[in-house]
CSV table of C-alpha atoms and ligand atoms in Angstrom, one decimal:
chain,number,residue,atom,x,y,z
M,379,MET,CA,0.0,0.1,0.0
M,380,SER,CA,1.2,3.6,-1.1
M,381,PHE,CA,2.1,5.8,1.9
M,382,LYS,CA,0.0,9.1,2.0
M,383,SER,CA,0.9,12.3,3.9
M,384,GLY,CA,-0.2,15.8,4.2
M,385,PHE,CA,-1.3,18.7,6.4
M,386,VAL,CA,-4.5,19.5,7.8
M,387,SER,CA,-5.8,22.6,9.6
M,388,ILE,CA,-8.2,22.2,12.2
M,389,ILE,CA,-10.5,25.4,12.5
M,390,GLY,CA,-13.5,26.2,14.4
M,391,ARG,CA,-15.1,28.7,16.9
M,392,PRO,CA,-13.5,28.8,20.3
M,393,ASN,CA,-14.7,26.3,22.4
M,394,VAL,CA,-15.9,23.6,20.0
M,395,GLY,CA,-13.4,21.0,20.9
M,396,LYS,CA,-10.7,21.4,18.6
M,397,SER,CA,-7.7,20.8,20.8
M,398,THR,CA,-9.5,18.0,22.7
M,399,LEU,CA,-10.0,16.4,19.2
M,400,LEU,CA,-6.4,17.1,18.3
M,401,ASN,CA,-5.2,15.4,21.5
M,402,GLN,CA,-7.3,12.3,21.0
M,403,MET,CA,-6.3,11.9,17.2
M,404,VAL,CA,-2.6,11.9,18.3
M,405,GLY,CA,-3.0,10.3,21.5
M,406,THR,CA,-0.8,12.7,23.8
M,407,LYS,CA,-1.9,16.0,25.3
M,408,ILE,CA,-0.3,18.5,23.1
M,409,ALA,CA,-2.8,21.3,23.1
M,410,ILE,CA,-4.3,22.5,26.4
M,411,MET,CA,-8.1,22.3,26.7
M,412,SER,CA,-10.4,24.2,29.0
M,413,ASP,CA,-13.9,25.5,29.0
M,414,LYS,CA,-12.7,29.3,28.7
M,415,PRO,CA,-12.9,30.5,25.0
M,416,GLN,CA,-9.4,31.6,23.4
M,417,THR,CA,-7.5,28.8,25.2
M,418,THR,CA,-5.3,28.2,22.3
M,419,ARG,CA,-3.2,31.3,21.4
M,420,ASN,CA,-0.7,29.8,18.8
M,421,LYS,CA,-0.7,27.3,15.9
M,422,ILE,CA,0.3,24.0,17.2
M,423,ARG,CA,1.3,21.2,14.9
M,424,ALA,CA,0.7,17.4,15.9
M,425,VAL,CA,1.7,14.5,13.9
M,426,LEU,CA,-0.1,11.2,13.5
M,427,THR,CA,1.7,8.3,11.9
M,428,SER,CA,0.2,4.9,11.0
M,429,GLU,CA,0.7,2.3,8.4
M,430,LYS,CA,-1.6,4.2,6.2
M,431,GLY,CA,0.4,7.5,6.2
M,432,GLN,CA,1.1,10.6,8.3
M,433,ILE,CA,-1.1,13.5,9.1
M,434,ILE,CA,0.3,16.7,10.2
M,435,PHE,CA,-2.5,18.6,12.1
M,436,ILE,CA,-2.5,22.2,12.8
M,437,ASP,CA,-4.4,23.4,15.7
M,438,THR,CA,-5.4,27.0,15.5
M,439,PRO,CA,-6.8,29.7,17.7
M,440,GLY,CA,-10.6,29.9,17.0
M,441,VAL,CA,-11.5,32.5,14.2
M,442,GLN,CA,-13.0,35.6,15.8
M,443,LYS,CA,-13.1,39.2,15.5
M,444,PRO,CA,-9.9,40.7,17.2
M,445,ARG,CA,-10.5,42.7,20.1
M,446,ASN,CA,-6.7,43.7,20.9
M,447,LYS,CA,-3.5,43.0,19.4
M,448,LEU,CA,-3.0,39.2,20.9
M,449,GLY,CA,-6.5,38.8,18.8
M,450,GLU,CA,-5.4,40.1,15.8
M,451,PHE,CA,-2.3,37.9,16.1
M,452,MET,CA,-4.5,34.8,16.8
M,453,LEU,CA,-6.9,35.6,13.7
M,454,LYS,CA,-3.9,35.8,11.3
M,455,GLN,CA,-2.6,32.6,12.6
M,456,ALA,CA,-5.8,30.9,12.0
M,457,LEU,CA,-6.5,32.6,8.5
M,458,THR,CA,-2.7,31.9,7.0
M,459,SER,CA,-3.2,28.1,8.0
M,460,LEU,CA,-6.4,27.9,5.7
M,461,GLU,CA,-4.5,28.2,2.8
M,462,GLU,CA,-1.2,26.1,3.5
M,463,VAL,CA,-2.9,22.8,4.0
M,464,ASP,CA,-4.4,20.0,2.1
M,465,VAL,CA,-7.5,19.7,3.8
M,466,LEU,CA,-9.6,21.9,6.2
M,467,LEU,CA,-11.1,20.0,9.2
M,468,TYR,CA,-13.9,22.2,10.3
M,469,VAL,CA,-15.2,21.7,13.7
M,470,VAL,CA,-18.5,22.8,15.2
M,471,GLU,CA,-20.6,21.9,18.3
M,472,ALA,CA,-23.7,20.0,17.9
M,473,ASN,CA,-25.2,21.6,21.1
M,474,SER,CA,-25.3,25.4,20.3
M,475,PRO,CA,-27.2,27.1,17.4
M,476,ILE,CA,-25.2,29.0,14.3
M,477,GLY,CA,-24.9,32.3,15.5
M,478,PRO,CA,-22.9,35.5,14.5
M,479,GLN,CA,-19.5,34.0,15.5
M,480,GLU,CA,-20.0,30.9,13.2
M,481,ASN,CA,-21.4,32.9,10.4
M,482,TYR,CA,-18.1,35.0,10.4
M,483,LEU,CA,-16.2,31.9,9.8
M,484,LEU,CA,-18.7,30.5,7.3
M,485,LYS,CA,-18.3,33.7,5.5
M,486,THR,CA,-14.4,33.2,5.7
M,487,LEU,CA,-14.7,29.5,4.7
M,488,ALA,CA,-16.8,30.1,1.5
M,489,GLU,CA,-13.9,31.8,0.1
M,490,VAL,CA,-11.3,29.1,0.4
M,491,LYS,CA,-10.5,26.5,-2.3
M,492,ASN,CA,-9.3,23.6,-0.1
M,493,PRO,CA,-11.5,20.5,0.4
M,494,ILE,CA,-13.5,21.0,3.6
M,495,ILE,CA,-14.2,18.3,6.0
M,496,LEU,CA,-16.9,18.9,8.6
M,497,ALA,CA,-16.7,17.5,12.1
M,498,VAL,CA,-20.1,17.9,14.1
M,499,ASN,CA,-18.7,17.7,17.7
M,500,LYS,CA,-20.2,16.8,21.0
M,501,ILE,CA,-22.8,14.5,19.8
M,502,ASP,CA,-22.8,13.0,23.4
M,503,THR,CA,-24.8,16.3,24.5
M,504,VAL,CA,-27.6,16.3,21.8
M,505,SER,CA,-29.9,14.1,20.1
M,506,LYS,CA,-28.8,12.9,16.5
M,507,ALA,CA,-31.5,14.9,14.8
M,508,GLU,CA,-30.1,18.0,16.3
M,509,ALA,CA,-26.7,17.0,15.3
M,510,GLU,CA,-28.1,16.5,11.9
M,511,ASN,CA,-29.7,19.8,11.5
M,512,ILE,CA,-26.5,21.6,12.2
M,513,ALA,CA,-24.8,19.6,9.5
M,514,LEU,CA,-27.4,20.7,7.3
M,515,ILE,CA,-27.3,24.2,7.6
M,516,ILE,CA,-23.5,24.3,7.2
M,517,GLU,CA,-23.6,22.2,4.3
M,518,ASN,CA,-26.1,24.5,2.7
M,519,LYS,CA,-23.5,27.4,3.3
M,520,ILE,CA,-20.2,25.9,2.1
M,521,PRO,CA,-19.0,23.1,0.2
M,522,VAL,CA,-18.4,20.4,2.4
M,523,LEU,CA,-16.9,16.9,0.9
M,524,LYS,CA,-17.7,14.8,3.8
M,525,THR,CA,-19.6,15.2,7.5
M,526,TYR,CA,-18.6,13.1,10.4
M,527,PHE,CA,-20.2,13.0,13.7
M,528,LEU,CA,-18.2,12.7,16.9
M,529,SER,CA,-17.7,13.1,20.5
M,530,ALA,CA,-14.0,14.0,20.8
M,531,LEU,CA,-14.4,13.7,24.6
M,532,LYS,CA,-15.3,10.2,24.6
M,533,GLY,CA,-13.2,9.4,21.5
M,534,GLU,CA,-16.5,8.3,19.3
M,535,GLY,CA,-16.2,8.7,15.7
M,536,VAL,CA,-12.8,9.9,15.9
M,537,ALA,CA,-11.2,6.9,14.0
M,538,ASP,CA,-13.8,7.2,11.2
M,539,LEU,CA,-12.8,10.8,10.7
M,540,ILE,CA,-8.9,9.9,10.7
M,541,GLU,CA,-10.0,7.3,8.0
M,542,GLY,CA,-11.8,10.1,6.2
M,543,VAL,CA,-8.7,12.6,6.4
M,544,PHE,CA,-6.4,9.8,4.7
M,545,GLU,CA,-8.6,9.4,1.9
M,546,LEU,CA,-8.4,13.0,0.8
M,547,LEU,CA,-4.4,13.1,1.2
M,548,PRO,CA,-2.1,12.5,-1.7
M,549,GLU,CA,0.9,10.1,-1.6
M,550,GLY,CA,3.8,11.6,0.0
M,551,PRO,CA,6.8,10.9,2.2
M,552,PRO,CA,6.6,11.2,6.2
M,553,TYR,CA,7.8,14.6,7.1
M,554,TYR,CA,8.5,13.7,10.7
M,555,PRO,CA,10.2,10.7,12.3
M,556,GLU,CA,7.8,8.0,13.5
M,557,GLY,CA,7.1,8.7,17.2
M,558,GLN,CA,7.5,12.3,17.1
M,559,VAL,CA,4.3,13.6,17.9
M,560,THR,CA,4.8,17.6,17.7
M,561,ASP,CA,7.4,19.9,16.7
M,562,TYR,CA,6.3,22.4,19.3
M,563,PRO,CA,9.1,22.8,21.6
M,564,GLU,CA,8.8,21.1,25.1
M,565,ARG,CA,9.6,24.3,26.7
M,566,PHE,CA,6.0,25.7,25.3
M,567,ILE,CA,4.2,22.6,26.1
M,568,ILE,CA,5.4,23.0,29.8
M,569,ALA,CA,4.4,26.7,29.7
M,570,GLU,CA,1.1,25.6,28.2
M,571,TYR,CA,0.5,23.0,30.9
M,572,VAL,CA,1.1,25.8,33.7
M,573,ARG,CA,-1.1,28.2,31.8
M,574,GLU,CA,-4.0,25.5,31.5
M,575,GLN,CA,-4.0,25.2,35.6
M,576,ILE,CA,-4.4,29.0,35.7
M,577,LEU,CA,-7.4,28.7,33.3
M,578,HIS,CA,-8.9,26.2,35.3
M,579,LEU,CA,-8.5,27.8,38.7
M,580,THR,CA,-9.3,31.2,38.1
M,581,ARG,CA,-12.1,33.2,36.7
M,582,GLU,CA,-13.1,36.5,34.5
M,583,GLU,CA,-10.4,38.5,33.3
M,584,VAL,CA,-7.5,36.8,35.0
M,585,PRO,CA,-7.1,33.6,32.5
M,586,HIS,CA,-7.0,36.0,29.4
M,587,SER,CA,-4.4,38.3,31.2
M,588,VAL,CA,-1.7,35.5,31.7
M,589,ALA,CA,1.1,34.6,29.7
M,590,VAL,CA,3.7,31.8,31.0
M,591,VAL,CA,7.4,31.7,30.1
M,592,VAL,CA,9.5,28.6,30.8
M,593,GLU,CA,13.0,29.9,31.6
M,594,GLU,CA,15.0,26.8,32.6
M,595,ILE,CA,14.9,23.3,32.1
M,596,LYS,CA,17.6,21.7,33.8
M,597,PRO,CA,18.4,18.1,35.0
M,598,ARG,CA,19.8,18.2,38.5
M,599,GLU,CA,23.0,16.7,39.4
M,600,ASN,CA,23.5,13.4,41.0
M,601,SER,CA,19.5,13.2,40.8
M,602,ASP,CA,16.7,11.9,38.6
M,603,THR,CA,14.8,15.1,39.1
M,604,VAL,CA,14.7,17.9,36.5
M,605,TYR,CA,14.4,21.3,37.7
M,606,VAL,CA,11.9,23.7,35.8
M,607,SER,CA,11.5,27.2,36.3
M,608,ALA,CA,8.8,29.4,34.9
M,609,VAL,CA,7.5,32.9,34.9
M,610,ILE,CA,3.9,33.8,34.9
M,611,TYR,CA,3.0,37.3,33.7
M,612,VAL,CA,-0.1,39.1,34.3
M,613,GLU,CA,-1.3,42.7,33.5
M,614,ARG,CA,-2.0,44.1,36.9
M,615,ASP,CA,-1.1,43.7,40.6
M,616,SER,CA,-4.3,42.6,41.5
M,617,GLN,CA,-4.0,39.7,39.3
M,618,LYS,CA,-0.7,38.8,40.8
M,619,GLY,CA,-2.3,38.8,43.9
M,620,ILE,CA,-5.0,36.3,43.0
M,621,ILE,CA,-2.7,34.0,41.0
M,622,ILE,CA,-0.5,33.9,44.4
M,623,GLY,CA,-3.5,33.8,46.5
M,624,LYS,CA,-3.8,34.0,50.5
M,625,ASN,CA,-0.4,32.8,52.0
M,626,GLY,CA,0.4,31.5,48.3
M,627,LYS,CA,-2.3,28.9,48.3
M,628,MET,CA,-3.2,29.3,44.8
M,629,LEU,CA,0.2,29.4,43.2
M,630,LYS,CA,1.0,26.2,45.4
M,631,GLU,CA,-2.2,24.6,43.8
M,632,ILE,CA,-1.0,25.4,40.2
M,633,GLY,CA,2.2,24.5,41.0
M,634,GLN,CA,1.3,21.1,42.0
M,635,ARG,CA,-1.3,20.4,39.3
M,636,ALA,CA,1.3,21.4,36.5
M,637,ARG,CA,3.7,19.4,37.9
M,638,ARG,CA,2.1,16.1,37.6
M,639,GLU,CA,1.4,16.9,33.7
M,640,ILE,CA,4.8,18.0,33.2
M,641,GLU,CA,6.1,14.8,35.0
M,642,ARG,CA,3.9,12.5,32.5
M,643,LEU,CA,5.3,14.5,29.7
M,644,LEU,CA,8.9,14.3,30.2
M,645,GLY,CA,8.7,10.9,32.3
M,646,SER,CA,10.8,12.1,35.3
M,647,LYS,CA,10.5,13.6,38.6
M,648,ILE,CA,10.1,17.6,38.5
M,649,TYR,CA,10.9,20.3,40.8
M,650,LEU,CA,8.8,23.3,39.4
M,651,GLU,CA,9.5,26.6,40.7
M,652,LEU,CA,6.6,29.6,39.7
M,653,TRP,CA,7.3,33.2,39.7
M,654,VAL,CA,4.6,35.8,39.5
M,655,LYS,CA,5.5,39.1,37.5
M,656,VAL,CA,3.4,42.1,36.3
M,657,LYS,CA,3.8,43.5,32.6
M,658,GLU,CA,1.0,46.3,32.3
M,659,ASP,CA,-1.0,45.7,29.3
M,660,TRP,CA,1.1,43.2,27.6
M,661,ARG,CA,-1.7,42.0,25.4
M,662,ASN,CA,-1.5,45.3,23.6
M,663,ARG,CA,2.2,45.5,23.2
M,664,GLU,CA,3.6,43.9,20.3
M,665,ALA,CA,7.2,43.5,21.7
M,666,TRP,CA,5.9,41.5,24.5
M,667,ILE,CA,3.6,39.3,22.6
M,668,ARG,CA,6.8,38.3,20.6
M,669,ASN,CA,8.7,38.0,23.9
M,670,PHE,CA,6.2,35.5,25.2
M,671,GLY,CA,7.0,33.1,22.0
M,672,PHE,CA,4.5,34.3,19.6
M,673,THR,CA,6.8,34.3,17.0
M,674,ASP,CA,4.9,34.4,13.8
M,675,PHE,CA,3.3,38.1,14.9
M,676,GLU,CA,3.8,40.4,11.8
E,1346,GDP,P1,-11.4,24.7,21.5
E,1346,GDP,O1,-11.4,25.8,22.1
E,1346,GDP,O2,-12.0,24.3,20.3
E,1346,GDP,O3,-9.8,24.0,21.3
E,1346,GDP,O4,-11.9,23.8,22.4
E,1346,GDP,P2,-11.5,22.7,23.6
E,1346,GDP,O5,-10.9,21.3,23.0
E,1346,GDP,O6,-10.3,23.6,24.7
E,1346,GDP,O7,-12.8,22.2,24.4
E,1346,GDP,C1,-13.9,23.3,24.8
E,1346,GDP,C2,-14.5,22.4,26.0
E,1346,GDP,O8,-15.5,21.6,25.5
E,1346,GDP,C3,-13.7,21.5,27.1
E,1346,GDP,O9,-14.3,21.9,28.2
E,1346,GDP,C4,-14.0,20.4,26.6
E,1346,GDP,O10,-13.9,19.3,27.8
E,1346,GDP,C5,-15.0,20.4,25.8
E,1346,GDP,N1,-15.4,19.1,24.8
E,1346,GDP,C6,-14.6,19.1,23.9
E,1346,GDP,N2,-15.1,17.8,23.2
E,1346,GDP,C7,-16.1,17.4,23.7
E,1346,GDP,C8,-17.3,16.4,23.4
E,1346,GDP,O11,-17.1,16.0,22.4
E,1346,GDP,N3,-18.2,16.5,24.2
E,1346,GDP,C9,-18.6,17.2,25.5
E,1346,GDP,N4,-19.5,17.0,26.2
E,1346,GDP,N5,-17.5,18.3,25.7
E,1346,GDP,C10,-16.6,18.3,24.8
E,1347,MG,MG1,-8.0,25.0,21.3
């Protein structure tokens, strides 16, 4: 059998389950997930290799009208990835009606030339008829090659979807060695794990005001422990207070939870040191957005 390979961009409104689906397909937690919109900020590449071939998925930040410079960056990330790939995997959720945000995205998609596969996600939350209804509305607005119904959370329908993607890919070589699941540097994944816990543990504007930078990953001499230090940047003193918490309780909780995930990723014991710093209004400052690792910003 011939080997197929190609690039697939995962697009969709924030919160529809793109990152959950990505992790499910490649079997490793590369993209962090939360119930807060705008969890994913960068393009993330994830690789699935099987005997059939290799799919390189690109998880994009959700497409939406930007409200600040970070938002502009995220939109650009999402849109440029539409042109560069073999297949677009458009994810919608079955449990919400098509609103203005979805229509904004549909308008964009109506203009792209790449083949589009529709994934109607979260079917565990609605009836079959409701899911099919959402699919019909979308199929009437843009050219969809094939529609799949799935629950990314439960892994249902995911294998069929992967088959469907392979069908559309051209013959080609593997781009990444077998076993490599991402080209996203470890340092960034670790920073994302810390940010994920902050998303889970804080509310309102705090989660969106946070950037995490890993400064050091160093194996300790004469021990099997790896030392990791990271800085949590916030925009205001009050947010710093929230992240640290009473007697440092919140920061400790964030650290403990993130440490478990990092240990799983690296396969060794971790000593995690977290610092909190204020960088006023960083989401509107291009230099800082770059500094935080959003390198494609233009
Ligand atoms: P993204 O913003 O599109 O990347 O969405 P995420 O993958 O971060 O998921 C957003 C939220 O939806 C999280 O709370 C997920 O647990 C949840 N979610 C994702 N897929 C499913 C699904 O198939 N069923 C249900 N019930 N929830 C899901
Ligand atoms: Mg995401």
